[in-house]
Amino acid sequence: MKIDYRVMEALEMLERERGIPVDTILAALANALVSAYKRTPGAAEEARVTIEPDSGEIIVYAQELDDDGNVIEEWEDTSTDFGRIAASTAKQVIAQQLREAKREQVFDAYEGREGDLVTGMVQQHDNRYTILDLGNAEAMMPGSERIPYERLERGARAKALIIEVRRETKGPQIVVSRSHPDLVRRLLELAVPELLDGTVKIRSIAREAGHRTKIAVVSNDPNVDPKGACVGARGSRVRNVVNELRGEKVDVVQWREDTAQFIAEALGPAKVRDVQVDEEEKSAVVIVSEHQLSLAIGREGQNARLATRLTGYRIDIQSDSRSPRPSRDRGRGPVTAGGR
């Protein structure tokens, strides 16, 4: 009994086009045929199947084993109607091999790409997760990795950050995020050539997804203004990022080697009058005018929290209408923040 020549030709084509060796498919087919043989009426309890690669000839050998599993007798038991079973089994095995090959290709394409930006079309969106069609694969965005309150309509295109690629039995699982701070980093790199060529570098990012992000940048070229390069003419570059994030505010801050200056920059758009830094405690007391106090703190403390994460310093904001000698025991308490 032989495999149809058209099947053998299909196997050779798969080897050329998909890189699946014919021997690999034939070995899988032989194993599947052993299982198929054992299900036929009157079959022996044990068997082996051989397939000749050149001719496609299939031979079934029934076996009798001793108590230790050794073969004590073997005879050919290829039935005349086994060809129909072989043809059906071959189709199933080839389909399975194709699925596995595709899974491997997808895994190879995305393995090690954590931190990369991808663009996908929203395929499914519910309370648990969002599925993005990447063209050659699907990516899953858990609810915890979405921008709060963002509604992604089916068919809409969206960018996301790859945070994990893992191998699973049903195929590779690509996990993406739109709430991760590095998403803003990658989006800004797309819009700012100076970031890609290394002229400007991002020193730190603080983000409250869906609300506001602060990014500290520095220039390696004294002739290049890092903040201006990232913002762009009339805000054109940073606007691209804001649009992708559906209106999330993005503040570009110039990183300063002087900690006091950096903290003052981080609290923008508020105007800071004085900053006193305690390097040992990694804290600072910031003095602002009374009318700048609410701006410096921000709605529900957001501006101060982001400045704390951006600089790595605990910040205590006080107005200048209080005692001229700053104290952590007076005025408003320190505003701290955690997070990614």
mmCIF file of C-alpha atoms in Angstrom:
data_model
loop_
_atom_site.group_PDB
_atom_site.id
_atom_site.type_symbol
_atom_site.label_atom_id
_atom_site.label_comp_id
_atom_site.label_asym_id
_atom_site.label_seq_id
_atom_site.Cartn_x
_atom_site.Cartn_y
_atom_site.Cartn_z
ATOM 1 C CA MET A 1 0.000 0.000 0.000
ATOM 2 C CA LYS A 2 1.339 3.425 -0.913
ATOM 3 C CA ILE A 3 0.641 7.031 -0.062
ATOM 4 C CA ASP A 4 -0.922 8.818 -3.034
ATOM 5 C CA TYR A 5 1.798 10.476 -5.126
ATOM 6 C CA ARG A 6 -0.062 13.792 -4.815
ATOM 7 C CA VAL A 7 0.353 13.624 -1.048
ATOM 8 C CA MET A 8 4.091 13.013 -1.434
ATOM 9 C CA GLU A 9 4.345 15.964 -3.801
ATOM 10 C CA ALA A 10 2.498 18.104 -1.239
ATOM 11 C CA LEU A 11 4.993 17.044 1.442
ATOM 12 C CA GLU A 12 7.922 18.042 -0.749
ATOM 13 C CA MET A 13 6.288 21.407 -1.417
ATOM 14 C CA LEU A 14 5.816 21.959 2.322
ATOM 15 C CA GLU A 15 9.497 21.246 2.856
ATOM 16 C CA ARG A 16 10.487 23.827 0.235
ATOM 17 C CA GLU A 17 8.000 26.546 1.162
ATOM 18 C CA ARG A 18 7.501 26.097 4.901
ATOM 19 C CA GLY A 19 10.736 24.456 5.907
ATOM 20 C CA ILE A 20 9.005 21.381 7.353
ATOM 21 C CA PRO A 21 11.224 18.333 6.591
ATOM 22 C CA VAL A 22 9.447 15.473 4.810
ATOM 23 C CA ASP A 23 10.998 13.037 7.305
ATOM 24 C CA THR A 24 9.404 14.952 10.188
ATOM 25 C CA ILE A 25 5.931 14.688 8.650
ATOM 26 C CA LEU A 26 6.401 11.016 7.741
ATOM 27 C CA ALA A 27 7.515 10.202 11.292
ATOM 28 C CA ALA A 28 4.427 11.973 12.697
ATOM 29 C CA LEU A 29 2.270 10.169 10.142
ATOM 30 C CA ALA A 30 3.735 6.787 11.066
ATOM 31 C CA ASN A 31 2.950 7.382 14.742
ATOM 32 C CA ALA A 32 -0.593 8.459 13.862
ATOM 33 C CA LEU A 33 -1.054 5.360 11.697
ATOM 34 C CA VAL A 34 -0.012 3.116 14.583
ATOM 35 C CA SER A 35 -2.825 4.627 16.642
ATOM 36 C CA ALA A 36 -5.226 4.289 13.715
ATOM 37 C CA TYR A 37 -4.262 0.615 13.219
ATOM 38 C CA LYS A 38 -4.871 -0.214 16.898
ATOM 39 C CA ARG A 39 -8.424 1.078 16.539
ATOM 40 C CA THR A 40 -9.236 -1.270 13.662
ATOM 41 C CA PRO A 41 -11.165 -4.512 14.426
ATOM 42 C CA GLY A 42 -8.944 -7.507 15.142
ATOM 43 C CA ALA A 43 -5.768 -5.435 15.410
ATOM 44 C CA ALA A 44 -2.831 -6.563 17.527
ATOM 45 C CA GLU A 45 -2.196 -4.776 20.796
ATOM 46 C CA GLU A 46 1.194 -3.506 19.593
ATOM 47 C CA ALA A 47 2.433 -2.492 16.152
ATOM 48 C CA ARG A 48 4.846 -0.371 14.218
ATOM 49 C CA VAL A 49 4.461 1.358 10.857
ATOM 50 C CA THR A 50 7.155 2.069 8.299
ATOM 51 C CA ILE A 51 6.868 4.539 5.425
ATOM 52 C CA GLU A 52 9.353 4.464 2.547
ATOM 53 C CA PRO A 53 10.303 8.122 1.830
ATOM 54 C CA ASP A 54 10.985 7.572 -1.883
ATOM 55 C CA SER A 55 8.015 5.429 -2.855
ATOM 56 C CA GLY A 56 5.554 6.338 -0.083
ATOM 57 C CA GLU A 57 4.937 2.611 0.593
ATOM 58 C CA ILE A 58 3.315 1.930 3.976
ATOM 59 C CA ILE A 59 3.774 -1.339 5.855
ATOM 60 C CA VAL A 60 2.101 -2.220 9.154
ATOM 61 C CA TYR A 61 3.889 -4.726 11.372
ATOM 62 C CA ALA A 62 1.846 -6.272 14.170
ATOM 63 C CA GLN A 63 3.864 -7.251 17.235
ATOM 64 C CA GLU A 64 3.685 -9.565 20.197
ATOM 65 C CA LEU A 65 5.676 -8.505 23.247
ATOM 66 C CA ASP A 66 6.847 -10.399 26.318
ATOM 67 C CA ASP A 67 6.298 -9.204 29.878
ATOM 68 C CA ASP A 68 9.425 -7.025 29.681
ATOM 69 C CA GLY A 69 8.222 -5.265 26.502
ATOM 70 C CA ASN A 70 10.554 -7.065 24.139
ATOM 71 C CA VAL A 71 9.299 -8.089 20.692
ATOM 72 C CA ILE A 72 9.014 -11.864 20.489
ATOM 73 C CA GLU A 73 7.080 -12.050 17.240
ATOM 74 C CA GLU A 74 6.361 -9.635 14.384
ATOM 75 C CA TRP A 75 4.341 -10.045 11.196
ATOM 76 C CA GLU A 76 3.028 -7.831 8.414
ATOM 77 C CA ASP A 77 -0.597 -6.883 8.927
ATOM 78 C CA THR A 78 -1.346 -4.244 6.303
ATOM 79 C CA SER A 79 -5.023 -4.620 5.462
ATOM 80 C CA THR A 80 -6.387 -3.809 2.022
ATOM 81 C CA ASP A 81 -8.682 -1.067 3.324
ATOM 82 C CA PHE A 82 -5.928 0.571 5.367
ATOM 83 C CA GLY A 83 -5.217 2.899 2.450
ATOM 84 C CA ARG A 84 -8.407 4.839 3.139
ATOM 85 C CA ILE A 85 -7.412 5.225 6.786
ATOM 86 C CA ALA A 86 -3.900 6.292 5.756
ATOM 87 C CA ALA A 87 -5.199 8.969 3.385
ATOM 88 C CA SER A 88 -7.505 10.459 5.999
ATOM 89 C CA THR A 89 -4.806 10.315 8.667
ATOM 90 C CA ALA A 90 -2.263 11.934 6.347
ATOM 91 C CA LYS A 91 -4.527 14.956 5.849
ATOM 92 C CA GLN A 92 -4.915 15.376 9.616
ATOM 93 C CA VAL A 93 -1.196 15.005 10.265
ATOM 94 C CA ILE A 94 -0.246 17.483 7.545
ATOM 95 C CA ALA A 95 -2.761 20.007 8.880
ATOM 96 C CA GLN A 96 -1.373 19.559 12.401
ATOM 97 C CA GLN A 97 2.212 19.936 11.196
ATOM 98 C CA LEU A 98 1.269 23.128 9.383
ATOM 99 C CA ARG A 99 -0.315 24.538 12.534
ATOM 100 C CA GLU A 100 2.737 23.655 14.604
ATOM 101 C CA ALA A 101 5.077 25.114 11.978
ATOM 102 C CA LYS A 102 3.115 28.363 11.953
ATOM 103 C CA ARG A 103 3.240 28.516 15.745
ATOM 104 C CA GLU A 104 6.999 28.054 15.678
ATOM 105 C CA GLN A 105 7.402 30.721 13.011
ATOM 106 C CA VAL A 106 5.338 33.173 15.057
ATOM 107 C CA PHE A 107 7.276 32.374 18.222
ATOM 108 C CA ASP A 108 10.600 32.796 16.415
ATOM 109 C CA ALA A 109 9.400 36.115 14.953
ATOM 110 C CA TYR A 110 8.464 37.580 18.348
ATOM 111 C CA GLU A 111 10.788 35.840 20.797
ATOM 112 C CA GLY A 112 13.054 38.356 22.506
ATOM 113 C CA ARG A 113 11.047 41.354 21.270
ATOM 114 C CA GLU A 114 9.845 42.461 24.689
ATOM 115 C CA GLY A 115 9.870 46.251 24.703
ATOM 116 C CA ASP A 116 9.144 46.570 20.965
ATOM 117 C CA LEU A 117 6.250 48.565 19.597
ATOM 118 C CA VAL A 118 3.654 46.802 17.453
ATOM 119 C CA THR A 119 0.578 47.995 15.575
ATOM 120 C CA GLY A 120 -2.529 45.872 15.410
ATOM 121 C CA MET A 121 -6.188 45.948 14.520
ATOM 122 C CA VAL A 122 -8.654 45.498 17.354
ATOM 123 C CA GLN A 123 -10.263 42.101 16.821
ATOM 124 C CA GLN A 124 -12.011 41.650 20.135
ATOM 125 C CA HIS A 125 -12.582 43.925 23.118
ATOM 126 C CA ASP A 126 -14.349 43.130 26.386
ATOM 127 C CA ASN A 127 -13.900 43.608 30.117
ATOM 128 C CA ARG A 128 -11.287 40.862 30.419
ATOM 129 C CA TYR A 129 -8.917 41.512 27.541
ATOM 130 C CA THR A 130 -8.406 42.985 24.092
ATOM 131 C CA ILE A 131 -7.183 40.945 21.116
ATOM 132 C CA LEU A 132 -5.051 42.706 18.496
ATOM 133 C CA ASP A 133 -4.519 41.238 15.037
ATOM 134 C CA LEU A 134 -0.856 41.876 14.174
ATOM 135 C CA GLY A 135 -1.172 40.430 10.679
ATOM 136 C CA ASN A 136 0.938 37.308 11.224
ATOM 137 C CA ALA A 137 -0.112 36.734 14.839
ATOM 138 C CA GLU A 138 -2.534 37.736 17.559
ATOM 139 C CA ALA A 139 -1.612 39.655 20.689
ATOM 140 C CA MET A 140 -3.515 39.711 23.959
ATOM 141 C CA MET A 141 -3.871 42.822 26.095
ATOM 142 C CA PRO A 142 -5.154 41.980 29.603
ATOM 143 C CA GLY A 143 -7.490 44.441 31.280
ATOM 144 C CA SER A 144 -4.666 45.433 33.672
ATOM 145 C CA GLU A 145 -2.523 46.546 30.721
ATOM 146 C CA ARG A 146 -5.138 48.754 29.073
ATOM 147 C CA ILE A 147 -5.430 52.497 29.450
ATOM 148 C CA PRO A 148 -8.186 53.068 32.024
ATOM 149 C CA TYR A 149 -11.525 53.980 30.466
ATOM 150 C CA GLU A 150 -10.121 53.727 26.930
ATOM 151 C CA ARG A 151 -12.619 52.189 24.544
ATOM 152 C CA LEU A 152 -11.037 50.491 21.547
ATOM 153 C CA GLU A 153 -13.579 49.931 18.824
ATOM 154 C CA ARG A 154 -13.420 46.722 16.799
ATOM 155 C CA GLY A 155 -11.539 47.334 13.557
ATOM 156 C CA ALA A 156 -9.623 50.325 14.958
ATOM 157 C CA ARG A 157 -5.831 50.343 14.733
ATOM 158 C CA ALA A 158 -3.797 50.765 17.903
ATOM 159 C CA LYS A 159 -0.157 50.651 18.949
ATOM 160 C CA ALA A 160 0.964 48.607 21.936
ATOM 161 C CA LEU A 161 4.144 47.527 23.698
ATOM 162 C CA ILE A 162 5.193 43.869 23.814
ATOM 163 C CA ILE A 163 5.771 42.971 27.465
ATOM 164 C CA GLU A 164 5.933 39.169 27.278
ATOM 165 C CA VAL A 165 6.251 36.374 24.710
ATOM 166 C CA ARG A 166 5.708 32.880 26.036
ATOM 167 C CA ARG A 167 5.419 29.446 24.464
ATOM 168 C CA GLU A 168 2.154 27.616 25.194
ATOM 169 C CA THR A 169 0.567 24.394 23.965
ATOM 170 C CA LYS A 170 -1.981 26.259 21.861
ATOM 171 C CA GLY A 171 0.714 28.447 20.340
ATOM 172 C CA PRO A 172 2.834 31.433 21.364
ATOM 173 C CA GLN A 173 1.168 33.976 23.643
ATOM 174 C CA ILE A 174 2.116 37.583 22.870
ATOM 175 C CA VAL A 175 1.125 39.883 25.720
ATOM 176 C CA VAL A 176 1.011 43.624 25.011
ATOM 177 C CA SER A 177 0.334 46.773 26.993
ATOM 178 C CA ARG A 178 -0.932 50.288 26.410
ATOM 179 C CA SER A 179 -0.516 51.371 30.027
ATOM 180 C CA HIS A 180 3.225 50.672 30.397
ATOM 181 C CA PRO A 181 5.423 53.800 30.659
ATOM 182 C CA ASP A 182 7.747 52.514 27.932
ATOM 183 C CA LEU A 183 4.893 52.738 25.420
ATOM 184 C CA VAL A 184 5.254 56.518 25.607
ATOM 185 C CA ARG A 185 9.023 56.164 25.181
ATOM 186 C CA ARG A 186 8.607 54.129 21.984
ATOM 187 C CA LEU A 187 5.933 56.430 20.596
ATOM 188 C CA LEU A 188 8.131 59.467 21.167
ATOM 189 C CA GLU A 189 11.068 57.721 19.500
ATOM 190 C CA LEU A 190 8.919 57.291 16.390
ATOM 191 C CA ALA A 191 8.266 61.017 16.274
ATOM 192 C CA VAL A 192 11.709 62.337 17.261
ATOM 193 C CA PRO A 193 14.720 61.451 15.052
ATOM 194 C CA GLU A 194 17.092 62.883 17.655
ATOM 195 C CA LEU A 195 16.042 60.120 20.054
ATOM 196 C CA LEU A 196 16.786 57.391 17.522
ATOM 197 C CA ASP A 197 20.235 58.714 16.599
ATOM 198 C CA GLY A 198 21.184 59.244 20.256
ATOM 199 C CA THR A 199 21.474 63.030 20.144
ATOM 200 C CA VAL A 200 18.695 63.234 22.735
ATOM 201 C CA LYS A 201 18.141 60.629 25.441
ATOM 202 C CA ILE A 202 15.259 59.884 27.776
ATOM 203 C CA ARG A 203 16.513 59.752 31.362
ATOM 204 C CA SER A 204 13.283 58.832 33.152
ATOM 205 C CA ILE A 205 9.535 58.445 32.661
ATOM 206 C CA ALA A 206 6.637 58.724 35.090
ATOM 207 C CA ARG A 207 3.165 57.841 33.917
ATOM 208 C CA GLU A 208 -0.401 57.605 35.127
ATOM 209 C CA ALA A 209 -1.910 55.962 32.076
ATOM 210 C CA GLY A 210 -4.867 57.743 30.572
ATOM 211 C CA HIS A 211 -4.158 60.935 32.485
ATOM 212 C CA ARG A 212 -0.615 62.259 32.320
ATOM 213 C CA THR A 213 2.991 61.358 31.603
ATOM 214 C CA LYS A 214 6.189 63.219 32.420
ATOM 215 C CA ILE A 215 9.360 62.481 30.457
ATOM 216 C CA ALA A 216 12.815 63.797 31.389
ATOM 217 C CA VAL A 217 15.161 64.264 28.415
ATOM 218 C CA VAL A 218 18.757 65.394 28.012
ATOM 219 C CA SER A 219 20.867 66.333 24.988
ATOM 220 C CA ASN A 220 24.354 65.072 24.149
ATOM 221 C CA ASP A 221 24.790 68.025 21.797
ATOM 222 C CA PRO A 222 24.966 71.529 23.334
ATOM 223 C CA ASN A 223 23.449 72.930 20.147
ATOM 224 C CA VAL A 224 20.311 70.783 20.445
ATOM 225 C CA ASP A 225 17.523 71.718 22.852
ATOM 226 C CA PRO A 226 16.226 68.315 24.080
ATOM 227 C CA LYS A 227 12.853 69.610 25.161
ATOM 228 C CA GLY A 228 12.320 71.529 21.928
ATOM 229 C CA ALA A 229 13.382 68.549 19.839
ATOM 230 C CA CYS A 230 10.808 66.319 21.538
ATOM 231 C CA VAL A 231 7.981 68.835 21.544
ATOM 232 C CA GLY A 232 8.549 69.880 17.933
ATOM 233 C CA ALA A 233 7.433 72.986 16.082
ATOM 234 C CA ARG A 234 4.186 74.157 17.663
ATOM 235 C CA GLY A 235 4.029 70.891 19.564
ATOM 236 C CA SER A 236 3.725 68.794 16.405
ATOM 237 C CA ARG A 237 5.924 65.895 17.549
ATOM 238 C CA VAL A 238 4.514 65.396 21.007
ATOM 239 C CA ARG A 239 1.028 65.840 19.576
ATOM 240 C CA ASN A 240 1.473 62.611 17.607
ATOM 241 C CA VAL A 241 2.021 60.795 20.899
ATOM 242 C CA VAL A 242 -0.941 62.489 22.570
ATOM 243 C CA ASN A 243 -3.198 61.534 19.665
ATOM 244 C CA GLU A 244 -2.160 57.874 19.836
ATOM 245 C CA LEU A 245 -2.859 57.903 23.586
ATOM 246 C CA ARG A 246 -6.320 59.381 22.976
ATOM 247 C CA GLY A 247 -5.594 62.720 24.633
ATOM 248 C CA GLU A 248 -3.326 61.719 27.525
ATOM 249 C CA LYS A 249 -1.220 64.735 28.520
ATOM 250 C CA VAL A 250 2.517 64.407 27.919
ATOM 251 C CA ASP A 251 4.916 66.828 29.661
ATOM 252 C CA VAL A 252 8.475 66.917 28.335
ATOM 253 C CA VAL A 253 10.912 67.972 31.052
ATOM 254 C CA GLN A 254 14.582 68.875 30.637
ATOM 255 C CA TRP A 255 16.767 66.713 32.848
ATOM 256 C CA ARG A 256 19.253 68.679 34.952
ATOM 257 C CA GLU A 257 22.376 67.440 36.657
ATOM 258 C CA ASP A 258 21.597 69.792 39.511
ATOM 259 C CA THR A 259 18.927 67.999 41.563
ATOM 260 C CA ALA A 260 17.208 71.191 42.718
ATOM 261 C CA GLN A 261 16.879 72.434 39.150
ATOM 262 C CA PHE A 262 15.613 69.058 37.977
ATOM 263 C CA ILE A 263 12.936 68.965 40.679
ATOM 264 C CA ALA A 264 11.864 72.485 39.741
ATOM 265 C CA GLU A 265 11.615 71.408 36.082
ATOM 266 C CA ALA A 266 9.689 68.264 37.025
ATOM 267 C CA LEU A 267 7.011 70.269 38.822
ATOM 268 C CA GLY A 268 6.205 72.278 35.698
ATOM 269 C CA PRO A 269 4.083 73.975 34.559
ATOM 270 C CA ALA A 270 4.164 75.394 38.095
ATOM 271 C CA LYS A 271 6.773 78.080 38.794
ATOM 272 C CA VAL A 272 9.061 77.136 41.670
ATOM 273 C CA ARG A 273 10.721 79.766 43.882
ATOM 274 C CA ASP A 274 13.105 77.613 45.886
ATOM 275 C CA VAL A 275 14.143 73.997 46.316
ATOM 276 C CA GLN A 276 16.066 72.654 49.296
ATOM 277 C CA VAL A 277 17.389 69.127 48.783
ATOM 278 C CA ASP A 278 18.294 66.551 51.417
ATOM 279 C CA GLU A 279 20.504 64.090 49.539
ATOM 280 C CA GLU A 280 20.747 61.639 52.425
ATOM 281 C CA GLU A 281 16.988 61.368 52.779
ATOM 282 C CA LYS A 282 16.401 61.646 49.014
ATOM 283 C CA SER A 283 13.826 64.335 49.731
ATOM 284 C CA ALA A 284 13.250 67.974 48.912
ATOM 285 C CA VAL A 285 11.242 70.924 50.234
ATOM 286 C CA VAL A 286 9.842 73.041 47.436
ATOM 287 C CA ILE A 287 8.606 76.616 47.907
ATOM 288 C CA VAL A 288 6.079 78.096 45.503
ATOM 289 C CA SER A 289 3.942 81.204 45.604
ATOM 290 C CA GLU A 290 0.437 80.834 47.020
ATOM 291 C CA HIS A 291 -1.238 81.094 43.632
ATOM 292 C CA GLN A 292 1.055 78.383 42.211
ATOM 293 C CA LEU A 293 0.459 75.920 45.035
ATOM 294 C CA SER A 294 -2.533 74.072 43.563
ATOM 295 C CA LEU A 295 -0.823 73.922 40.145
ATOM 296 C CA ALA A 296 2.342 72.459 41.663
ATOM 297 C CA ILE A 297 0.418 69.799 43.557
ATOM 298 C CA GLY A 298 -1.979 69.095 40.714
ATOM 299 C CA ARG A 299 -5.442 67.593 40.767
ATOM 300 C CA GLU A 300 -5.559 65.007 43.549
ATOM 301 C CA GLY A 301 -1.777 65.404 43.909
ATOM 302 C CA GLN A 302 -1.041 64.061 40.436
ATOM 303 C CA ASN A 303 1.603 66.613 39.390
ATOM 304 C CA ALA A 304 3.550 66.129 42.608
ATOM 305 C CA ARG A 305 3.291 62.327 42.405
ATOM 306 C CA LEU A 306 4.632 62.234 38.862
ATOM 307 C CA ALA A 307 7.461 64.634 39.777
ATOM 308 C CA THR A 308 8.363 62.336 42.672
ATOM 309 C CA ARG A 309 8.555 59.295 40.394
ATOM 310 C CA LEU A 310 10.411 61.195 37.698
ATOM 311 C CA THR A 311 13.127 62.528 40.012
ATOM 312 C CA GLY A 312 13.267 59.753 42.602
ATOM 313 C CA TYR A 313 12.971 62.326 45.418
ATOM 314 C CA ARG A 314 10.185 62.655 47.967
ATOM 315 C CA ILE A 315 8.788 66.147 47.526
ATOM 316 C CA ASP A 316 7.174 68.400 50.143
ATOM 317 C CA ILE A 317 5.492 71.399 48.497
ATOM 318 C CA GLN A 318 4.896 74.526 50.598
ATOM 319 C CA SER A 319 3.672 78.002 49.789
ATOM 320 C CA ASP A 320 5.809 81.067 50.515
ATOM 321 C CA SER A 321 3.025 82.500 52.669
ATOM 322 C CA ARG A 322 4.073 80.097 55.391
ATOM 323 C CA SER A 323 7.256 80.243 57.424
ATOM 324 C CA PRO A 324 10.244 81.382 55.330
ATOM 325 C CA ARG A 325 12.262 78.570 56.839
ATOM 326 C CA PRO A 326 11.138 75.374 55.057
ATOM 327 C CA SER A 327 10.341 72.476 57.321
ATOM 328 C CA ARG A 328 8.999 69.037 56.621
ATOM 329 C CA ASP A 329 6.883 69.392 59.759
ATOM 330 C CA ARG A 330 4.931 72.369 58.422
ATOM 331 C CA GLY A 331 2.733 73.147 55.471
ATOM 332 C CA ARG A 332 1.375 70.367 53.362
ATOM 333 C CA GLY A 333 2.792 66.925 53.941
ATOM 334 C CA PRO A 334 5.175 65.241 51.531
ATOM 335 C CA VAL A 335 3.593 63.941 48.359
ATOM 336 C CA THR A 336 5.005 60.546 47.407
ATOM 337 C CA ALA A 337 4.191 58.060 44.713
ATOM 338 C CA GLY A 338 5.008 54.557 43.616
ATOM 339 C CA GLY A 339 4.325 52.547 40.503
ATOM 340 C CA ARG A 340 6.279 51.511 37.465
#
